Short mmCIF file of N, CA and C in Angstrom, two decimals:
data_model
loop_
_atom_site.label_atom_id
_atom_site.label_comp_id
_atom_site.label_asym_id
_atom_site.label_seq_id
_atom_site.Cartn_x
_atom_site.Cartn_y
_atom_site.Cartn_z
N MET A 28 -75.21 17.08 238.19
CA MET A 28 -76.33 15.80 238.26
C MET A 28 -77.60 16.32 237.54
N PHE A 29 -78.15 17.16 238.31
CA PHE A 29 -79.50 17.91 237.54
C PHE A 29 -79.44 18.24 236.30
N THR A 30 -78.30 18.28 235.77
CA THR A 30 -78.12 18.47 234.22
C THR A 30 -78.11 17.30 233.42
N ARG A 31 -77.51 16.45 234.10
CA ARG A 31 -77.63 15.14 233.40
C ARG A 31 -79.13 14.54 233.85
N MET A 32 -80.16 14.65 234.53
CA MET A 32 -81.25 13.99 234.57
C MET A 32 -82.12 15.04 233.62
N ALA A 33 -81.98 16.91 233.49
CA ALA A 33 -82.28 17.38 232.76
C ALA A 33 -82.70 17.19 231.35
N GLU A 34 -81.11 16.84 231.02
CA GLU A 34 -80.65 16.58 229.66
C GLU A 34 -81.55 14.82 228.88
N LYS A 35 -81.96 14.43 229.99
CA LYS A 35 -81.97 12.93 229.49
C LYS A 35 -83.77 12.62 229.38
N SER A 36 -84.19 13.98 230.30
CA SER A 36 -85.66 13.97 230.40
C SER A 36 -86.57 14.90 229.10
N GLY A 37 -85.46 15.67 228.88
CA GLY A 37 -85.62 16.72 227.68
C GLY A 37 -85.99 17.86 228.22
N LEU A 38 -85.88 18.38 229.47
CA LEU A 38 -86.13 19.25 230.86
C LEU A 38 -85.11 20.44 230.19
N LEU A 39 -84.11 19.77 229.74
CA LEU A 39 -82.73 20.96 229.77
C LEU A 39 -83.24 21.68 227.81
N ASP A 40 -83.78 21.25 227.44
CA ASP A 40 -84.23 21.95 226.27
C ASP A 40 -85.33 23.07 226.32
N PHE A 41 -85.94 22.84 227.25
CA PHE A 41 -86.85 24.01 227.82
C PHE A 41 -86.02 24.60 228.53
N ILE A 42 -85.43 24.56 229.36
CA ILE A 42 -84.68 25.59 230.57
C ILE A 42 -83.83 26.15 229.58
N ALA A 43 -82.73 26.07 228.55
CA ALA A 43 -81.77 26.12 227.92
C ALA A 43 -81.47 26.31 226.18
N PRO A 44 -82.89 26.15 225.77
CA PRO A 44 -83.11 25.47 224.70
C PRO A 44 -82.26 26.78 223.60
N ARG A 45 -81.56 27.86 223.70
CA ARG A 45 -80.71 28.97 222.59
C ARG A 45 -79.66 28.32 222.76
N ARG A 46 -78.63 27.86 223.52
CA ARG A 46 -77.57 27.23 223.10
C ARG A 46 -77.54 25.92 221.86
N LYS A 47 -78.83 24.84 222.07
CA LYS A 47 -78.75 24.24 221.14
C LYS A 47 -79.37 24.64 219.72
N LYS A 48 -79.96 25.42 219.68
CA LYS A 48 -81.04 26.45 218.63
C LYS A 48 -79.30 27.08 217.65
N GLU A 49 -78.76 27.66 218.64
CA GLU A 49 -77.59 28.34 217.85
C GLU A 49 -76.42 27.65 217.60
N GLU A 50 -76.14 26.44 218.06
CA GLU A 50 -75.71 25.21 217.53
C GLU A 50 -75.98 24.98 216.64
N GLU A 51 -77.37 24.59 216.47
CA GLU A 51 -78.05 23.74 214.76
C GLU A 51 -78.06 24.71 214.17
N GLU A 52 -78.23 26.02 213.86
CA GLU A 52 -77.78 27.15 213.10
C GLU A 52 -76.53 27.52 212.80
N ALA A 53 -75.61 27.28 213.85
CA ALA A 53 -74.12 27.55 213.21
C ALA A 53 -73.76 26.03 212.04
N GLN A 54 -74.37 24.87 212.45
CA GLN A 54 -74.11 23.63 211.77
C GLN A 54 -74.65 24.02 210.34
N ILE A 55 -75.83 24.53 209.98
CA ILE A 55 -76.41 24.74 209.03
C ILE A 55 -76.13 25.70 207.90
N ASN A 56 -75.61 27.18 208.79
CA ASN A 56 -74.65 27.89 207.95
C ASN A 56 -73.34 27.35 207.68
N ALA A 57 -72.80 26.28 208.37
CA ALA A 57 -71.43 26.05 207.63
C ALA A 57 -71.78 24.37 206.35
N ASP A 58 -72.44 24.11 206.71
CA ASP A 58 -73.12 23.32 205.61
C ASP A 58 -73.78 23.98 204.55
N LYS A 59 -74.09 25.53 204.43
CA LYS A 59 -74.74 25.84 203.35
C LYS A 59 -73.64 26.44 202.87
N GLU A 60 -72.65 27.41 203.50
CA GLU A 60 -71.44 27.91 202.96
C GLU A 60 -70.24 26.66 202.14
N LEU A 61 -70.13 25.38 202.75
CA LEU A 61 -70.04 24.48 202.18
C LEU A 61 -70.53 23.93 200.91
N ALA A 62 -71.80 23.69 200.79
CA ALA A 62 -72.39 23.49 199.87
C ALA A 62 -72.04 24.78 198.02
N ARG A 63 -72.26 25.88 199.34
CA ARG A 63 -71.94 27.20 197.91
C ARG A 63 -70.46 26.71 197.55
N ARG A 64 -69.22 26.43 198.34
CA ARG A 64 -68.32 26.81 197.55
C ARG A 64 -68.19 25.60 196.78
N LEU A 65 -68.91 24.42 197.16
CA LEU A 65 -68.43 23.01 196.17
C LEU A 65 -68.97 22.94 194.65
N GLN A 66 -70.07 24.33 194.69
CA GLN A 66 -71.20 24.50 193.97
C GLN A 66 -70.24 25.55 192.92
N LEU A 67 -69.55 26.30 193.51
CA LEU A 67 -68.96 27.35 193.13
C LEU A 67 -67.83 26.79 192.44
N GLU A 68 -67.22 25.94 192.67
CA GLU A 68 -66.28 25.04 192.25
C GLU A 68 -65.99 24.03 191.31
N GLU A 69 -67.18 23.56 191.32
CA GLU A 69 -68.09 23.04 190.16
C GLU A 69 -68.30 23.76 189.13
N GLU A 70 -68.70 24.76 189.16
CA GLU A 70 -68.96 25.43 188.11
C GLU A 70 -67.95 25.86 187.44
N ALA A 71 -66.50 26.48 188.05
CA ALA A 71 -65.60 26.53 187.91
C ALA A 71 -65.01 25.80 186.40
N LYS A 72 -64.80 24.57 187.28
CA LYS A 72 -64.56 23.17 186.18
C LYS A 72 -65.16 23.33 184.98
N GLU A 73 -66.40 23.22 185.00
CA GLU A 73 -67.39 23.18 184.03
C GLU A 73 -67.01 24.19 183.02
N ARG A 74 -66.51 25.79 183.52
CA ARG A 74 -66.40 26.71 182.45
C ARG A 74 -65.28 26.43 181.91
N SER A 75 -64.33 25.92 182.53
CA SER A 75 -62.91 25.70 182.27
C SER A 75 -62.26 24.32 181.11
N ARG A 76 -63.75 23.23 181.55
CA ARG A 76 -64.05 22.65 180.29
C ARG A 76 -64.53 22.36 179.31
N ARG A 77 -65.73 23.65 179.44
CA ARG A 77 -66.11 24.34 177.83
C ARG A 77 -64.99 24.73 177.32
N GLN A 78 -64.26 26.35 178.10
CA GLN A 78 -62.96 26.75 177.40
C GLN A 78 -62.47 25.70 176.27
N LYS A 79 -61.40 24.75 176.96
CA LYS A 79 -60.74 23.98 176.84
C LYS A 79 -61.51 23.23 175.02
N GLU A 80 -62.59 22.82 175.19
CA GLU A 80 -63.26 22.41 174.11
C GLU A 80 -63.49 23.00 173.45
N ARG A 81 -63.33 24.69 173.51
CA ARG A 81 -64.07 25.48 172.41
C ARG A 81 -62.52 25.99 171.53
N GLU A 82 -61.85 25.81 172.56
CA GLU A 82 -59.79 25.80 171.94
C GLU A 82 -59.57 25.00 170.83
N GLU A 83 -59.83 23.52 171.70
CA GLU A 83 -59.81 22.43 170.83
C GLU A 83 -60.13 22.22 169.28
N ARG A 84 -61.84 22.64 169.51
CA ARG A 84 -62.31 22.98 168.39
C ARG A 84 -61.92 23.73 167.54
N SER A 85 -61.67 25.09 168.04
CA SER A 85 -61.15 26.09 167.13
C SER A 85 -59.56 25.98 166.30
N GLN A 86 -58.84 25.31 167.14
CA GLN A 86 -57.29 24.38 166.53
C GLN A 86 -57.69 23.81 165.76
N MET A 87 -58.77 22.74 165.68
CA MET A 87 -59.02 21.96 164.44
C MET A 87 -59.37 22.41 163.30
N GLU A 88 -60.29 23.55 163.62
CA GLU A 88 -60.87 24.20 162.25
C GLU A 88 -59.66 24.87 161.45
N ARG A 89 -58.93 25.44 162.90
CA ARG A 89 -57.59 26.45 161.47
C ARG A 89 -56.61 25.18 160.86
N GLU A 90 -56.51 23.93 161.54
CA GLU A 90 -55.68 22.68 161.21
C GLU A 90 -56.41 22.42 159.91
N ILE A 91 -57.84 22.61 159.78
CA ILE A 91 -58.26 21.90 158.50
C ILE A 91 -58.02 22.91 157.57
N GLU A 92 -58.39 24.10 157.70
CA GLU A 92 -58.06 24.93 156.63
C GLU A 92 -56.46 25.39 156.36
N ALA A 93 -55.43 25.17 156.92
CA ALA A 93 -54.32 24.97 156.42
C ALA A 93 -53.96 23.92 155.95
N GLU A 94 -53.98 22.76 156.08
CA GLU A 94 -54.48 21.38 155.62
C GLU A 94 -54.57 21.59 154.33
N LYS A 95 -55.48 22.28 153.77
CA LYS A 95 -56.52 22.51 152.35
C LYS A 95 -54.91 23.17 152.02
N LYS A 96 -54.81 24.31 152.33
CA LYS A 96 -53.76 25.10 151.65
C LYS A 96 -51.99 24.65 151.98
N GLY A 97 -52.03 23.11 152.63
CA GLY A 97 -50.62 22.53 152.29
C GLY A 97 -49.75 23.14 153.24
N MET A 98 -50.69 23.72 154.57
CA MET A 98 -49.30 24.10 155.68
C MET A 98 -49.91 23.60 156.82
N PHE A 99 -48.97 24.10 157.98
CA PHE A 99 -49.00 23.75 159.58
C PHE A 99 -49.79 24.84 159.67
N VAL A 100 -50.48 25.40 161.09
CA VAL A 100 -50.47 26.48 162.02
C VAL A 100 -49.97 26.47 163.51
N LYS A 101 -49.92 27.09 164.17
CA LYS A 101 -49.49 26.90 165.20
C LYS A 101 -50.07 26.60 166.47
N LYS A 102 -49.14 25.73 166.97
CA LYS A 102 -49.82 24.68 167.94
C LYS A 102 -50.68 23.66 167.78
N GLN A 103 -49.75 23.70 166.48
CA GLN A 103 -50.05 22.17 165.91
C GLN A 103 -49.25 21.09 166.21
N LYS A 104 -49.88 20.01 166.34
CA LYS A 104 -48.74 18.74 166.78
C LYS A 104 -48.56 17.98 165.43
N VAL A 105 -47.14 17.68 165.41
CA VAL A 105 -46.80 17.09 164.20
C VAL A 105 -45.70 16.48 164.43
N LEU A 106 -45.34 15.18 163.79
CA LEU A 106 -43.71 14.63 163.80
C LEU A 106 -42.70 15.18 163.10
N TYR A 107 -42.26 15.48 164.17
CA TYR A 107 -40.49 16.14 162.83
C TYR A 107 -39.55 14.96 162.78
N TYR A 108 -39.12 15.06 161.24
CA TYR A 108 -38.30 13.99 160.90
C TYR A 108 -36.84 14.82 161.12
N HIS A 109 -35.59 13.61 161.76
CA HIS A 109 -34.43 14.37 161.72
C HIS A 109 -33.52 13.44 161.12
N LYS A 110 -33.17 14.13 159.96
CA LYS A 110 -32.92 13.33 159.01
C LYS A 110 -31.17 12.99 159.57
N SER A 111 -30.37 13.46 160.11
CA SER A 111 -28.96 13.16 160.81
C SER A 111 -29.26 11.86 161.49
N ASN A 112 -30.70 11.71 162.26
CA ASN A 112 -30.33 10.42 163.25
C ASN A 112 -31.51 9.49 162.56
N ASP A 113 -32.02 9.79 161.58
CA ASP A 113 -33.40 9.23 160.61
C ASP A 113 -34.64 8.63 162.14
N LYS A 114 -34.35 9.82 162.61
CA LYS A 114 -35.35 9.35 163.67
C LYS A 114 -37.06 10.48 163.69
N LYS A 115 -37.83 10.08 164.70
CA LYS A 115 -39.07 11.17 163.90
C LYS A 115 -39.53 11.58 165.95
N TYR A 116 -39.55 12.75 165.85
CA TYR A 116 -39.92 12.97 167.17
C TYR A 116 -41.31 14.08 167.27
N TYR A 117 -42.15 13.61 168.21
CA TYR A 117 -43.37 14.55 168.36
C TYR A 117 -42.66 16.10 168.67
N ALA A 118 -43.38 16.48 168.20
CA ALA A 118 -43.55 18.42 168.20
C ALA A 118 -44.45 19.26 168.10
N VAL A 119 -44.25 20.35 168.69
CA VAL A 119 -45.38 21.06 168.58
C VAL A 119 -44.72 22.57 167.74
N ILE A 120 -45.63 23.05 166.79
CA ILE A 120 -45.22 24.28 165.97
C ILE A 120 -45.37 25.29 167.00
N VAL A 121 -44.63 26.62 167.20
CA VAL A 121 -44.76 27.72 167.92
C VAL A 121 -44.50 28.67 167.11
N GLY A 122 -44.01 28.85 165.54
CA GLY A 122 -44.13 29.83 165.19
C GLY A 122 -44.60 29.66 163.50
N VAL A 123 -45.05 30.35 162.87
CA VAL A 123 -44.98 30.14 161.71
C VAL A 123 -44.82 31.02 160.49
N HIS A 124 -43.64 31.11 159.93
CA HIS A 124 -42.92 32.43 159.38
C HIS A 124 -43.16 32.43 158.19
N PHE A 125 -43.31 33.30 157.02
CA PHE A 125 -43.43 33.83 155.79
C PHE A 125 -42.55 34.95 155.11
N ASP A 126 -41.11 34.83 155.81
CA ASP A 126 -40.16 35.72 155.14
C ASP A 126 -39.84 35.15 153.66
N ASP A 127 -40.15 34.36 153.62
CA ASP A 127 -39.50 33.72 151.74
C ASP A 127 -40.77 34.02 151.41
N GLY A 128 -41.63 34.16 151.45
CA GLY A 128 -43.30 34.66 151.04
C GLY A 128 -44.12 33.85 151.19
N PRO A 129 -45.57 34.59 150.88
CA PRO A 129 -46.66 33.36 151.59
C PRO A 129 -47.06 32.25 150.99
N ASP A 130 -46.08 31.63 149.60
CA ASP A 130 -46.25 30.17 149.36
C ASP A 130 -45.11 29.71 149.80
N ARG A 131 -43.68 29.69 150.59
CA ARG A 131 -43.15 29.56 151.29
C ARG A 131 -42.91 29.34 152.71
N PRO A 132 -43.66 29.15 153.58
CA PRO A 132 -43.65 28.98 154.97
C PRO A 132 -42.35 28.16 155.43
N TYR A 133 -41.93 28.83 156.68
CA TYR A 133 -40.96 27.66 157.44
C TYR A 133 -41.93 27.80 158.86
N TYR A 134 -40.97 26.66 159.70
CA TYR A 134 -41.91 26.95 161.10
C TYR A 134 -40.90 26.71 162.17
N THR A 135 -41.07 27.20 163.53
CA THR A 135 -40.33 27.16 164.51
C THR A 135 -41.08 25.83 165.14
N ILE A 136 -40.31 24.79 165.75
CA ILE A 136 -40.97 23.92 166.74
C ILE A 136 -40.43 23.39 167.51
N LYS A 137 -41.19 23.14 168.58
CA LYS A 137 -40.46 22.52 169.68
C LYS A 137 -40.39 21.05 170.23
N TYR A 138 -39.57 20.31 170.28
CA TYR A 138 -39.38 18.59 170.78
C TYR A 138 -38.65 18.41 171.68
N GLN A 139 -38.84 17.01 172.07
CA GLN A 139 -37.93 16.62 173.32
C GLN A 139 -37.19 15.82 172.75
N ARG A 140 -35.99 15.69 172.81
CA ARG A 140 -34.83 14.21 172.28
C ARG A 140 -34.63 13.69 173.84
N PRO A 141 -34.45 12.39 173.35
CA PRO A 141 -33.35 11.67 175.08
C PRO A 141 -32.01 13.01 174.85
N ASP A 142 -31.31 12.47 175.95
CA ASP A 142 -30.44 13.19 176.34
C ASP A 142 -29.24 12.16 176.22
N ALA A 143 -28.60 11.65 175.62
CA ALA A 143 -28.08 10.10 175.43
C ALA A 143 -26.07 10.35 175.62
N ILE A 144 -25.79 10.17 176.26
CA ILE A 144 -24.03 10.05 176.70
C ILE A 144 -23.73 8.75 176.34
N VAL A 145 -22.60 9.02 175.37
CA VAL A 145 -21.87 7.46 175.26
C VAL A 145 -20.65 7.45 175.79
N ASP A 146 -20.67 6.13 176.73
CA ASP A 146 -19.66 5.84 177.21
C ASP A 146 -18.72 5.45 176.79
N GLU A 147 -17.05 5.17 177.89
CA GLU A 147 -16.04 5.25 176.45
C GLU A 147 -15.95 3.24 176.31
N ASN A 148 -17.13 2.53 176.43
CA ASN A 148 -17.34 1.55 176.29
C ASN A 148 -18.18 1.65 175.01
N GLY A 149 -18.16 2.87 174.60
CA GLY A 149 -19.43 3.00 173.16
C GLY A 149 -20.85 2.55 173.78
N VAL A 150 -21.46 2.50 174.85
CA VAL A 150 -22.69 1.86 175.28
C VAL A 150 -23.30 3.25 175.60
N GLU A 151 -24.52 3.64 175.29
CA GLU A 151 -25.21 4.95 175.19
C GLU A 151 -26.25 4.47 176.50
N HIS A 152 -25.98 5.63 177.37
CA HIS A 152 -26.84 5.91 178.55
C HIS A 152 -28.03 7.11 178.45
N VAL A 153 -29.18 7.25 178.68
CA VAL A 153 -29.70 8.00 178.30
C VAL A 153 -30.71 9.00 179.88
N LYS A 154 -30.01 10.15 180.26
CA LYS A 154 -30.08 10.83 181.25
C LYS A 154 -31.20 11.53 181.64
N GLY A 155 -31.82 11.56 180.59
CA GLY A 155 -33.14 12.71 180.52
C GLY A 155 -33.75 13.23 179.10
N ASN A 156 -34.18 14.13 178.80
CA ASN A 156 -34.46 14.68 177.71
C ASN A 156 -34.24 16.00 177.66
N ILE A 157 -34.08 16.54 176.44
CA ILE A 157 -33.84 17.91 176.17
C ILE A 157 -34.39 18.47 175.35
N GLU A 158 -34.92 19.82 175.67
CA GLU A 158 -36.33 20.37 174.94
C GLU A 158 -35.57 21.08 173.64
N ILE A 159 -35.73 21.20 172.25
CA ILE A 159 -35.47 21.54 171.38
C ILE A 159 -36.14 22.55 170.69
N GLU A 160 -35.86 23.50 170.40
CA GLU A 160 -36.76 24.86 169.76
C GLU A 160 -35.84 25.10 168.24
N LYS A 161 -36.40 24.91 167.25
CA LYS A 161 -35.82 25.13 166.34
C LYS A 161 -36.44 25.34 165.08
N GLN A 162 -35.94 25.64 164.08
CA GLN A 162 -36.86 26.04 162.55
C GLN A 162 -36.32 25.01 161.81
N THR A 163 -37.61 24.91 161.07
CA THR A 163 -37.44 23.64 159.90
C THR A 163 -38.68 24.36 159.10
N THR A 164 -38.26 23.30 157.80
CA THR A 164 -39.09 23.56 156.47
C THR A 164 -40.27 22.44 156.43
N PRO A 165 -41.36 22.77 156.11
CA PRO A 165 -42.88 21.18 155.99
C PRO A 165 -42.30 20.15 155.27
N ASP A 166 -40.81 20.07 154.44
CA ASP A 166 -40.92 18.36 154.03
C ASP A 166 -40.25 17.71 155.43
N ARG A 167 -40.04 18.46 156.20
CA ARG A 167 -39.46 17.18 157.72
C ARG A 167 -40.69 17.22 158.54
N LEU A 168 -41.78 17.96 158.09
CA LEU A 168 -42.86 17.67 159.57
C LEU A 168 -44.23 16.86 158.78
N ILE A 169 -44.30 16.04 159.57
CA ILE A 169 -45.48 15.05 159.31
C ILE A 169 -46.78 15.80 160.15
N ARG A 170 -47.54 15.07 159.27
CA ARG A 170 -49.25 15.69 159.81
C ARG A 170 -49.37 14.45 160.63
N ILE A 171 -50.19 14.87 161.72
CA ILE A 171 -50.75 14.23 162.48
C ILE A 171 -52.31 14.27 162.52
N GLU A 172 -53.08 13.15 162.10
CA GLU A 172 -54.48 13.61 162.06
C GLU A 172 -54.98 13.34 163.26
N ARG A 173 -56.15 14.03 163.51
CA ARG A 173 -57.25 13.61 164.63
C ARG A 173 -58.20 13.13 164.16
N GLU A 174 -58.60 12.45 165.22
CA GLU A 174 -59.99 11.83 165.19
C GLU A 174 -60.59 12.57 166.18
N GLY A 175 -61.50 13.37 166.20
CA GLY A 175 -62.47 13.63 167.16
C GLY A 175 -61.47 14.51 168.11
N ILE A 176 -62.09 15.59 168.82
CA ILE A 176 -61.38 16.78 169.88
C ILE A 176 -60.38 15.73 171.09
N GLY A 177 -58.80 15.90 171.00
CA GLY A 177 -58.33 15.34 171.88
C GLY A 177 -57.70 14.21 171.64
N GLN A 178 -58.04 13.35 170.66
CA GLN A 178 -57.26 12.36 170.12
C GLN A 178 -56.68 12.54 168.84
N GLU A 179 -55.67 12.00 169.02
CA GLU A 179 -54.85 12.13 167.80
C GLU A 179 -54.35 10.45 167.24
N ILE A 180 -54.48 10.49 165.70
CA ILE A 180 -54.06 8.62 165.05
C ILE A 180 -52.61 9.34 164.53
N SER A 181 -51.60 8.49 165.06
CA SER A 181 -50.19 8.35 164.59
C SER A 181 -49.94 7.73 163.49
N PRO A 182 -49.06 7.99 162.96
CA PRO A 182 -48.86 7.49 161.35
C PRO A 182 -49.08 6.18 161.55
N ASP A 183 -48.45 5.71 162.17
CA ASP A 183 -49.17 3.82 162.36
C ASP A 183 -50.69 3.40 162.48
N GLY A 184 -51.54 4.62 163.18
CA GLY A 184 -52.56 4.59 162.85
C GLY A 184 -53.24 4.25 164.16
N ASN A 185 -52.37 4.10 165.51
CA ASN A 185 -52.89 4.01 166.76
C ASN A 185 -53.45 5.19 167.17
N ILE A 186 -54.58 5.31 168.29
CA ILE A 186 -54.94 6.34 168.28
C ILE A 186 -54.03 6.66 170.12
N SER A 187 -53.82 7.83 170.03
CA SER A 187 -52.92 8.30 171.54
C SER A 187 -54.53 8.70 172.20
N ALA A 188 -53.83 8.32 173.49
CA ALA A 188 -55.27 8.92 174.84
C ALA A 188 -55.32 10.60 174.24
N SER A 189 -54.53 11.14 174.16
CA SER A 189 -54.89 12.68 174.38
C SER A 189 -53.59 13.48 173.45
N ALA A 190 -54.28 14.30 173.06
CA ALA A 190 -53.58 15.24 172.01
C ALA A 190 -52.92 16.39 172.64
N ASN A 191 -53.02 16.24 174.18
CA ASN A 191 -52.57 17.45 174.76
C ASN A 191 -51.07 17.35 175.28
#
């Protein structure tokens, strides 16, 4: 009962000020630590964003230089024309090869196509995607134009949300 009266009157701060001060200091230190961690997190995100921007700019520059030579570069996003089913698939170039000479490159690409199964009634059912890696020639690849960093223009002129 004496403690409550002393607390209400403020007398407790004079009698036992150390405990309250230690608690306040602990809270201040916890707040500072949280602020430091948040700042480090933000700095890491900013470094990551700048690195990604540099990589995209570098990729664009390599693609522009390759286009001048009528070629493609590694990591370039393209459309792959599949002759047997007359369809186009988004693909990424994962390798550039000059075995046939510097003027006749061929490319290793990766793309995904639907994994379709035809049942006994002739109805096609898609049960997912299959990732395919294959080698191809430049005549089967269609360049995807970029409009700024991170945006691609598809062959029909639509701008996609991201080039990732």
